[in-house]
mmCIF file of C-alpha atoms in Angstrom:
data_model
loop_
_atom_site.group_PDB
_atom_site.id
_atom_site.type_symbol
_atom_site.label_atom_id
_atom_site.label_comp_id
_atom_site.label_asym_id
_atom_site.label_seq_id
_atom_site.Cartn_x
_atom_site.Cartn_y
_atom_site.Cartn_z
ATOM 1 C CA UNK J 1 -20.948 -16.398 -31.162
ATOM 2 C CA UNK J 2 -18.913 -15.326 -34.161
ATOM 3 C CA UNK J 3 -16.503 -12.859 -32.561
ATOM 4 C CA UNK J 4 -13.930 -10.567 -34.123
ATOM 5 C CA UNK J 5 -10.976 -9.311 -32.122
ATOM 6 C CA UNK J 6 -8.631 -6.369 -32.686
ATOM 7 C CA UNK J 7 -5.747 -5.579 -30.336
ATOM 8 C CA UNK J 8 -3.597 -8.625 -29.625
ATOM 9 C CA UNK J 9 -1.242 -7.089 -27.079
ATOM 10 C CA UNK J 10 -0.406 -8.258 -23.565
ATOM 11 C CA UNK J 11 -4.062 -8.010 -22.553
ATOM 12 C CA UNK J 12 -5.863 -8.685 -25.814
ATOM 13 C CA UNK J 13 -4.104 -11.954 -26.614
ATOM 14 C CA UNK J 14 -5.137 -13.812 -23.434
ATOM 15 C CA UNK J 15 -8.628 -12.307 -23.685
ATOM 16 C CA UNK J 16 -8.995 -13.646 -27.219
ATOM 17 C CA UNK J 17 -7.806 -17.057 -26.051
ATOM 18 C CA UNK J 18 -10.443 -17.144 -23.304
ATOM 19 C CA UNK J 19 -13.138 -16.547 -25.914
ATOM 20 C CA UNK J 20 -11.835 -19.389 -28.067
ATOM 21 C CA UNK J 21 -11.593 -21.687 -25.054
ATOM 22 C CA UNK J 22 -15.258 -20.988 -24.305
ATOM 23 C CA UNK J 23 -16.216 -22.227 -27.765
ATOM 24 C CA UNK J 24 -16.742 -18.940 -29.595
ATOM 25 C CA UNK J 25 -15.607 -18.736 -33.230
ATOM 26 C CA UNK J 26 -12.823 -16.167 -33.445
ATOM 27 C CA UNK J 27 -11.615 -14.018 -36.343
ATOM 28 C CA UNK J 28 -8.897 -11.390 -36.068
ATOM 29 C CA UNK J 29 -7.430 -8.413 -37.862
ATOM 30 C CA UNK J 30 -4.243 -6.587 -36.880
ATOM 31 C CA UNK J 31 -2.164 -3.741 -38.238
ATOM 32 C CA UNK J 32 0.828 -6.010 -37.643
ATOM 33 C CA UNK J 33 -0.209 -9.437 -38.970
ATOM 34 C CA UNK J 34 2.639 -11.125 -37.095
ATOM 35 C CA UNK J 35 0.923 -10.301 -33.806
ATOM 36 C CA UNK J 36 -1.893 -12.688 -34.803
ATOM 37 C CA UNK J 37 0.372 -15.623 -35.696
ATOM 38 C CA UNK J 38 -0.122 -17.506 -32.411
ATOM 39 C CA UNK J 39 -3.919 -17.268 -32.555
ATOM 40 C CA UNK J 40 -4.019 -18.302 -36.204
ATOM 41 C CA UNK J 41 -2.018 -21.401 -35.288
ATOM 42 C CA UNK J 42 -4.603 -22.125 -32.594
ATOM 43 C CA UNK J 43 -7.539 -21.954 -34.985
ATOM 44 C CA UNK J 44 -8.552 -18.306 -35.329
ATOM 45 C CA UNK J 45 -9.401 -16.980 -38.794
ATOM 46 C CA UNK J 46 -7.594 -14.059 -40.411
ATOM 47 C CA UNK J 47 -9.414 -11.140 -42.052
ATOM 48 C CA UNK J 48 -7.551 -8.863 -44.436
ATOM 49 C CA UNK J 49 -9.405 -5.655 -43.488
ATOM 50 C CA UNK J 50 -11.564 -4.303 -40.645
ATOM 51 C CA UNK J 51 -14.571 -4.314 -43.008
ATOM 52 C CA UNK J 52 -14.035 -7.999 -43.759
ATOM 53 C CA UNK J 53 -13.796 -8.706 -40.042
ATOM 54 C CA UNK J 54 -17.039 -6.841 -39.351
ATOM 55 C CA UNK J 55 -18.836 -8.638 -42.172
ATOM 56 C CA UNK J 56 -17.932 -12.066 -40.784
ATOM 57 C CA UNK J 57 -18.830 -11.447 -37.128
ATOM 58 C CA UNK J 58 -21.781 -10.782 -34.864
ATOM 59 C CA UNK J 59 -19.607 -8.905 -32.371
ATOM 60 C CA UNK J 60 -16.213 -7.218 -32.775
ATOM 61 C CA UNK J 61 -14.165 -6.536 -29.646
ATOM 62 C CA UNK J 62 -11.316 -4.039 -29.728
ATOM 63 C CA UNK J 63 -8.729 -3.192 -27.090
ATOM 64 C CA UNK J 64 -6.216 -0.773 -28.575
ATOM 65 C CA UNK J 65 -4.436 2.368 -27.475
ATOM 66 C CA UNK J 66 -6.075 5.740 -28.001
ATOM 67 C CA UNK J 67 -9.219 7.547 -29.123
ATOM 68 C CA UNK J 68 -7.832 8.226 -32.600
ATOM 69 C CA UNK J 69 -6.967 4.544 -33.049
ATOM 70 C CA UNK J 70 -10.498 3.444 -32.122
ATOM 71 C CA UNK J 71 -12.115 6.039 -34.379
ATOM 72 C CA UNK J 72 -9.912 4.968 -37.280
ATOM 73 C CA UNK J 73 -10.779 1.312 -36.663
ATOM 74 C CA UNK J 74 -14.503 2.117 -36.478
ATOM 75 C CA UNK J 75 -14.292 3.914 -39.824
ATOM 76 C CA UNK J 76 -13.139 0.622 -41.331
ATOM 77 C CA UNK J 77 -15.556 -1.624 -39.451
ATOM 78 C CA UNK J 78 -18.716 0.346 -40.099
ATOM 79 C CA UNK J 79 -18.889 -0.478 -43.790
ATOM 80 C CA UNK J 80 -18.812 -4.205 -43.082
ATOM 81 C CA UNK J 81 -21.238 -4.481 -40.169
ATOM 82 C CA UNK J 82 -24.707 -5.839 -40.813
ATOM 83 C CA UNK J 83 -27.577 -4.232 -38.886
ATOM 84 C CA UNK J 84 -27.758 -5.783 -35.429
ATOM 85 C CA UNK J 85 -24.021 -6.347 -35.124
ATOM 86 C CA UNK J 86 -22.150 -4.896 -32.142
ATOM 87 C CA UNK J 87 -18.813 -3.166 -31.640
ATOM 88 C CA UNK J 88 -17.523 -3.567 -28.087
ATOM 89 C CA UNK J 89 -14.562 -1.299 -27.433
ATOM 90 C CA UNK J 90 -12.581 -2.226 -24.320
ATOM 91 C CA UNK J 91 -9.875 0.389 -24.867
ATOM 92 C CA UNK J 92 -9.442 3.439 -22.642
ATOM 93 C CA UNK J 93 -10.529 6.448 -24.696
ATOM 94 C CA UNK J 94 -12.213 9.817 -24.233
ATOM 95 C CA UNK J 95 -15.924 9.681 -23.295
ATOM 96 C CA UNK J 96 -16.728 12.096 -26.134
ATOM 97 C CA UNK J 97 -15.181 9.696 -28.657
ATOM 98 C CA UNK J 98 -17.313 6.858 -27.301
ATOM 99 C CA UNK J 99 -20.473 8.963 -27.610
ATOM 100 C CA UNK J 100 -19.634 9.981 -31.195
ATOM 101 C CA UNK J 101 -19.061 6.389 -32.227
ATOM 102 C CA UNK J 102 -22.259 5.202 -30.541
ATOM 103 C CA UNK J 103 -24.272 7.811 -32.458
ATOM 104 C CA UNK J 104 -22.570 6.968 -35.747
ATOM 105 C CA UNK J 105 -23.229 3.262 -35.333
ATOM 106 C CA UNK J 106 -26.840 3.851 -34.269
ATOM 107 C CA UNK J 107 -27.514 5.472 -37.642
ATOM 108 C CA UNK J 108 -26.560 2.154 -39.261
ATOM 109 C CA UNK J 109 -28.459 -0.054 -36.805
ATOM 110 C CA UNK J 110 -25.223 -1.273 -35.214
ATOM 111 C CA UNK J 111 -24.842 -1.601 -31.445
ATOM 112 C CA UNK J 112 -22.048 -0.078 -29.394
ATOM 113 C CA UNK J 113 -20.610 -0.575 -25.935
ATOM 114 C CA UNK J 114 -17.659 1.224 -24.416
ATOM 115 C CA UNK J 115 -16.453 -1.352 -21.915
ATOM 116 C CA UNK J 116 -12.997 -0.483 -20.611
ATOM 117 C CA UNK J 117 -11.397 -2.868 -18.163
ATOM 118 C CA UNK J 118 -9.296 -2.797 -15.015
ATOM 119 C CA UNK J 119 -7.052 -5.561 -13.775
ATOM 120 C CA UNK J 120 -4.065 -5.309 -16.058
ATOM 121 C CA UNK J 121 -2.176 -8.110 -17.755
ATOM 122 C CA UNK J 122 -2.673 -10.513 -14.847
ATOM 123 C CA UNK J 123 -6.403 -9.892 -14.794
ATOM 124 C CA UNK J 124 -6.557 -10.569 -18.521
ATOM 125 C CA UNK J 125 -4.676 -13.840 -18.100
ATOM 126 C CA UNK J 126 -6.796 -14.953 -15.139
ATOM 127 C CA UNK J 127 -10.113 -13.770 -16.681
ATOM 128 C CA UNK J 128 -10.724 -11.652 -13.570
ATOM 129 C CA UNK J 129 -11.054 -8.229 -15.220
ATOM 130 C CA UNK J 130 -13.459 -5.595 -13.945
ATOM 131 C CA UNK J 131 -15.574 -4.422 -16.886
ATOM 132 C CA UNK J 132 -17.232 -0.984 -16.858
ATOM 133 C CA UNK J 133 -19.899 -0.778 -19.543
ATOM 134 C CA UNK J 134 -21.451 2.241 -21.181
ATOM 135 C CA UNK J 135 -24.237 1.877 -23.729
ATOM 136 C CA UNK J 136 -27.644 0.309 -24.144
ATOM 137 C CA UNK J 137 -28.529 -2.248 -21.452
ATOM 138 C CA UNK J 138 -30.065 -4.598 -24.019
ATOM 139 C CA UNK J 139 -26.820 -4.652 -26.014
ATOM 140 C CA UNK J 140 -24.913 -5.418 -22.822
ATOM 141 C CA UNK J 141 -27.149 -8.412 -22.128
ATOM 142 C CA UNK J 142 -26.503 -9.741 -25.634
ATOM 143 C CA UNK J 143 -22.743 -9.747 -25.113
ATOM 144 C CA UNK J 144 -22.712 -10.614 -21.401
ATOM 145 C CA UNK J 145 -21.765 -14.257 -22.183
ATOM 146 C CA UNK J 146 -18.599 -12.911 -23.801
ATOM 147 C CA UNK J 147 -17.837 -10.657 -20.847
ATOM 148 C CA UNK J 148 -18.270 -13.600 -18.482
ATOM 149 C CA UNK J 149 -15.356 -15.276 -20.296
ATOM 150 C CA UNK J 150 -13.153 -12.277 -19.560
ATOM 151 C CA UNK J 151 -13.969 -10.843 -16.159
ATOM 152 C CA UNK J 152 -15.413 -11.402 -12.733
ATOM 153 C CA UNK J 153 -17.204 -8.041 -12.426
ATOM 154 C CA UNK J 154 -19.461 -6.489 -15.072
ATOM 155 C CA UNK J 155 -21.204 -3.233 -14.143
ATOM 156 C CA UNK J 156 -23.491 -1.277 -16.449
ATOM 157 C CA UNK J 157 -22.537 2.317 -15.638
ATOM 158 C CA UNK J 158 -24.974 4.121 -17.952
ATOM 159 C CA UNK J 159 -25.332 5.440 -21.480
ATOM 160 C CA UNK J 160 -22.566 5.488 -24.109
ATOM 161 C CA UNK J 161 -19.445 7.141 -22.726
ATOM 162 C CA UNK J 162 -20.272 6.293 -19.119
ATOM 163 C CA UNK J 163 -17.919 3.325 -19.108
ATOM 164 C CA UNK J 164 -15.083 5.631 -20.108
ATOM 165 C CA UNK J 165 -15.943 8.093 -17.336
ATOM 166 C CA UNK J 166 -15.787 5.235 -14.821
ATOM 167 C CA UNK J 167 -12.425 4.126 -16.245
ATOM 168 C CA UNK J 168 -11.065 7.667 -15.916
ATOM 169 C CA UNK J 169 -12.117 7.609 -12.261
ATOM 170 C CA UNK J 170 -10.440 4.221 -11.836
ATOM 171 C CA UNK J 171 -7.188 5.470 -13.340
ATOM 172 C CA UNK J 172 -7.265 8.609 -11.206
ATOM 173 C CA UNK J 173 -7.586 6.654 -7.968
ATOM 174 C CA UNK J 174 -5.001 4.075 -9.010
ATOM 175 C CA UNK J 175 -2.262 6.365 -10.342
ATOM 176 C CA UNK J 176 -2.714 8.828 -7.472
ATOM 177 C CA UNK J 177 -2.142 5.823 -5.204
ATOM 178 C CA UNK J 178 1.021 4.937 -7.153
ATOM 179 C CA UNK J 179 2.257 8.486 -6.629
ATOM 180 C CA UNK J 180 1.402 8.317 -2.916
ATOM 181 C CA UNK J 181 3.287 5.011 -2.659
ATOM 182 C CA UNK J 182 6.276 6.592 -4.386
ATOM 183 C CA UNK J 183 6.267 9.484 -1.927
ATOM 184 C CA UNK J 184 6.053 7.092 1.028
ATOM 185 C CA UNK J 185 8.954 5.025 -0.321
ATOM 186 C CA UNK J 186 10.964 8.183 -0.954
ATOM 187 C CA UNK J 187 10.431 9.436 2.601
ATOM 188 C CA UNK J 188 11.399 6.058 4.030
ATOM 189 C CA UNK J 189 14.452 5.939 1.783
ATOM 190 C CA UNK J 190 15.515 9.431 2.809
ATOM 191 C CA UNK J 191 15.615 8.120 6.395
ATOM 192 C CA UNK J 192 17.786 5.215 5.280
ATOM 193 C CA UNK J 193 15.121 2.605 6.024
ATOM 194 C CA UNK J 194 14.659 -0.761 4.359
ATOM 195 C CA UNK J 195 11.838 -0.108 1.882
ATOM 196 C CA UNK J 196 10.719 -3.730 1.860
ATOM 197 C CA UNK J 197 10.215 -3.644 5.634
ATOM 198 C CA UNK J 198 8.333 -0.347 5.466
ATOM 199 C CA UNK J 199 6.057 -1.765 2.779
ATOM 200 C CA UNK J 200 5.467 -4.895 4.853
ATOM 201 C CA UNK J 201 4.489 -2.776 7.852
ATOM 202 C CA UNK J 202 2.141 -0.558 5.837
ATOM 203 C CA UNK J 203 0.418 -3.567 4.282
ATOM 204 C CA UNK J 204 -0.557 -4.668 7.787
ATOM 205 C CA UNK J 205 -2.425 -1.438 8.498
ATOM 206 C CA UNK J 206 -5.062 0.856 7.088
ATOM 207 C CA UNK J 207 -2.751 2.046 4.282
ATOM 208 C CA UNK J 208 -2.851 -1.443 2.756
ATOM 209 C CA UNK J 209 -3.932 -1.610 -0.891
ATOM 210 C CA UNK J 210 -3.239 -3.614 -4.009
ATOM 211 C CA UNK J 211 -1.368 -0.625 -5.431
ATOM 212 C CA UNK J 212 0.926 -0.414 -2.405
ATOM 213 C CA UNK J 213 1.440 -4.173 -2.523
ATOM 214 C CA UNK J 214 2.345 -4.376 -6.212
ATOM 215 C CA UNK J 215 3.876 -0.979 -6.915
ATOM 216 C CA UNK J 216 5.491 -0.604 -3.486
ATOM 217 C CA UNK J 217 7.112 -3.975 -4.067
ATOM 218 C CA UNK J 218 8.429 -2.839 -7.438
ATOM 219 C CA UNK J 219 9.786 0.344 -5.890
ATOM 220 C CA UNK J 220 11.474 -1.531 -3.047
ATOM 221 C CA UNK J 221 13.142 -3.875 -5.568
ATOM 222 C CA UNK J 222 13.755 -1.039 -8.035
ATOM 223 C CA UNK J 223 12.059 -3.153 -10.665
ATOM 224 C CA UNK J 224 10.923 -0.747 -13.357
ATOM 225 C CA UNK J 225 10.488 -3.295 -16.161
ATOM 226 C CA UNK J 226 6.978 -2.487 -17.377
ATOM 227 C CA UNK J 227 3.919 -4.305 -16.229
ATOM 228 C CA UNK J 228 2.020 -1.344 -17.642
ATOM 229 C CA UNK J 229 4.092 1.253 -19.457
ATOM 230 C CA UNK J 230 3.965 4.695 -17.885
ATOM 231 C CA UNK J 231 3.068 6.246 -21.249
ATOM 232 C CA UNK J 232 -0.328 4.531 -21.077
ATOM 233 C CA UNK J 233 -1.146 6.005 -17.681
ATOM 234 C CA UNK J 234 0.071 9.364 -19.008
ATOM 235 C CA UNK J 235 -2.385 9.001 -21.909
ATOM 236 C CA UNK J 236 -5.195 8.137 -19.493
ATOM 237 C CA UNK J 237 -4.435 11.142 -17.301
ATOM 238 C CA UNK J 238 -4.507 13.390 -20.354
ATOM 239 C CA UNK J 239 -8.089 12.217 -20.895
ATOM 240 C CA UNK J 240 -9.236 12.795 -17.334
ATOM 241 C CA UNK J 241 -7.530 16.180 -16.998
ATOM 242 C CA UNK J 242 -9.176 17.297 -20.245
ATOM 243 C CA UNK J 243 -12.529 16.161 -18.856
ATOM 244 C CA UNK J 244 -11.859 18.129 -15.667
ATOM 245 C CA UNK J 245 -11.032 21.247 -17.689
ATOM 246 C CA UNK J 246 -14.157 20.992 -19.819
ATOM 247 C CA UNK J 247 -16.460 20.363 -16.871
ATOM 248 C CA UNK J 248 -14.818 22.781 -14.448
ATOM 249 C CA UNK J 249 -14.314 19.926 -11.992
ATOM 250 C CA UNK J 250 -11.336 20.594 -9.672
ATOM 251 C CA UNK J 251 -8.965 17.639 -9.339
ATOM 252 C CA UNK J 252 -6.079 19.079 -7.314
ATOM 253 C CA UNK J 253 -4.418 15.786 -6.339
ATOM 254 C CA UNK J 254 -4.735 14.410 -9.868
ATOM 255 C CA UNK J 255 -3.253 17.648 -11.234
ATOM 256 C CA UNK J 256 -0.119 17.139 -9.136
ATOM 257 C CA UNK J 257 0.165 13.513 -10.237
ATOM 258 C CA UNK J 258 -0.295 14.668 -13.842
ATOM 259 C CA UNK J 259 2.733 16.939 -13.456
ATOM 260 C CA UNK J 260 4.786 14.035 -12.110
ATOM 261 C CA UNK J 261 3.735 11.923 -15.088
ATOM 262 C CA UNK J 262 4.726 14.780 -17.399
ATOM 263 C CA UNK J 263 8.133 14.882 -15.714
ATOM 264 C CA UNK J 264 8.493 11.126 -16.130
ATOM 265 C CA UNK J 265 7.727 11.400 -19.848
ATOM 266 C CA UNK J 266 10.249 14.228 -20.231
ATOM 267 C CA UNK J 267 12.912 12.181 -18.431
ATOM 268 C CA UNK J 268 12.635 9.315 -20.921
ATOM 269 C CA UNK J 269 10.601 6.995 -18.698
ATOM 270 C CA UNK J 270 7.623 6.547 -21.014
ATOM 271 C CA UNK J 271 8.341 2.863 -21.644
ATOM 272 C CA UNK J 272 9.137 2.010 -18.022
ATOM 273 C CA UNK J 273 6.633 0.853 -15.429
ATOM 274 C CA UNK J 274 4.657 3.600 -13.703
ATOM 275 C CA UNK J 275 6.411 2.579 -10.468
ATOM 276 C CA UNK J 276 9.280 4.661 -11.869
ATOM 277 C CA UNK J 277 7.420 7.735 -10.595
ATOM 278 C CA UNK J 278 9.684 7.095 -7.591
ATOM 279 C CA UNK J 279 12.637 8.261 -9.673
ATOM 280 C CA UNK J 280 11.060 11.694 -10.104
ATOM 281 C CA UNK J 281 11.329 12.221 -6.334
ATOM 282 C CA UNK J 282 14.949 11.188 -5.994
ATOM 283 C CA UNK J 283 17.923 13.549 -6.069
ATOM 284 C CA UNK J 284 19.418 13.944 -9.500
ATOM 285 C CA UNK J 285 23.101 13.292 -9.948
ATOM 286 C CA UNK J 286 25.026 16.483 -10.531
ATOM 287 C CA UNK J 287 26.956 16.502 -13.757
ATOM 288 C CA UNK J 288 30.610 17.594 -13.468
ATOM 289 C CA UNK J 289 31.345 21.052 -14.796
#
């Protein structure tokens, strides 16, 4: 297929490379052209505007930061798309934004899928992402060959916006588990225990999880260099807490984790790994009078 790609960050770049390796023709656009330099050297084509990208492609895939970014991108793409083209957004955005964009594209005969992913940078590199798709099932089947280049699990959740609801649920479970791991490591540390040994013991029992394995390991090593920056999980929690408010759905555990993320942002930890939630539980050094 002729595929456009927008969002060449730590996840988008390896995803784009997988598509090229599978034989798809790739074109790119980026707000920062330098981020596309490696792909251009490998044979991707450059488009000067989103409209030009849309005009040259059957499918455009985006994986960028926030709802406003995706809506701004779509405003540029829509003028270039031919009827029958598809915009697949793999970002994590608000379900309402996904539904608005689907309706706007439908008026022009353009397909839409919200297809956020889970698996992080490693999953993107290994092409083992979990893809949660919202939108028309027929559109999903058209782009499934592309998804099979990127992930090992593709689930059609439902209509437009449903993929984003599933991703919000994913983030809630995952970040709550990071917070629980932080609390466990803090309790063990308060007893003066070796955190690495505690983690090893927990991984042998019913508390074992990928989150405890990866994030507990980071906490034990005090490695807060970002795998995923905490600001991104903070953004995701803002989405799910807003959904909870609108729907009247109580999320008491998530609400507590949200407050810890707020504290982490206020402490200057936005660009650190989310494992740094541990720091919010530790005693603060008293400043001399």
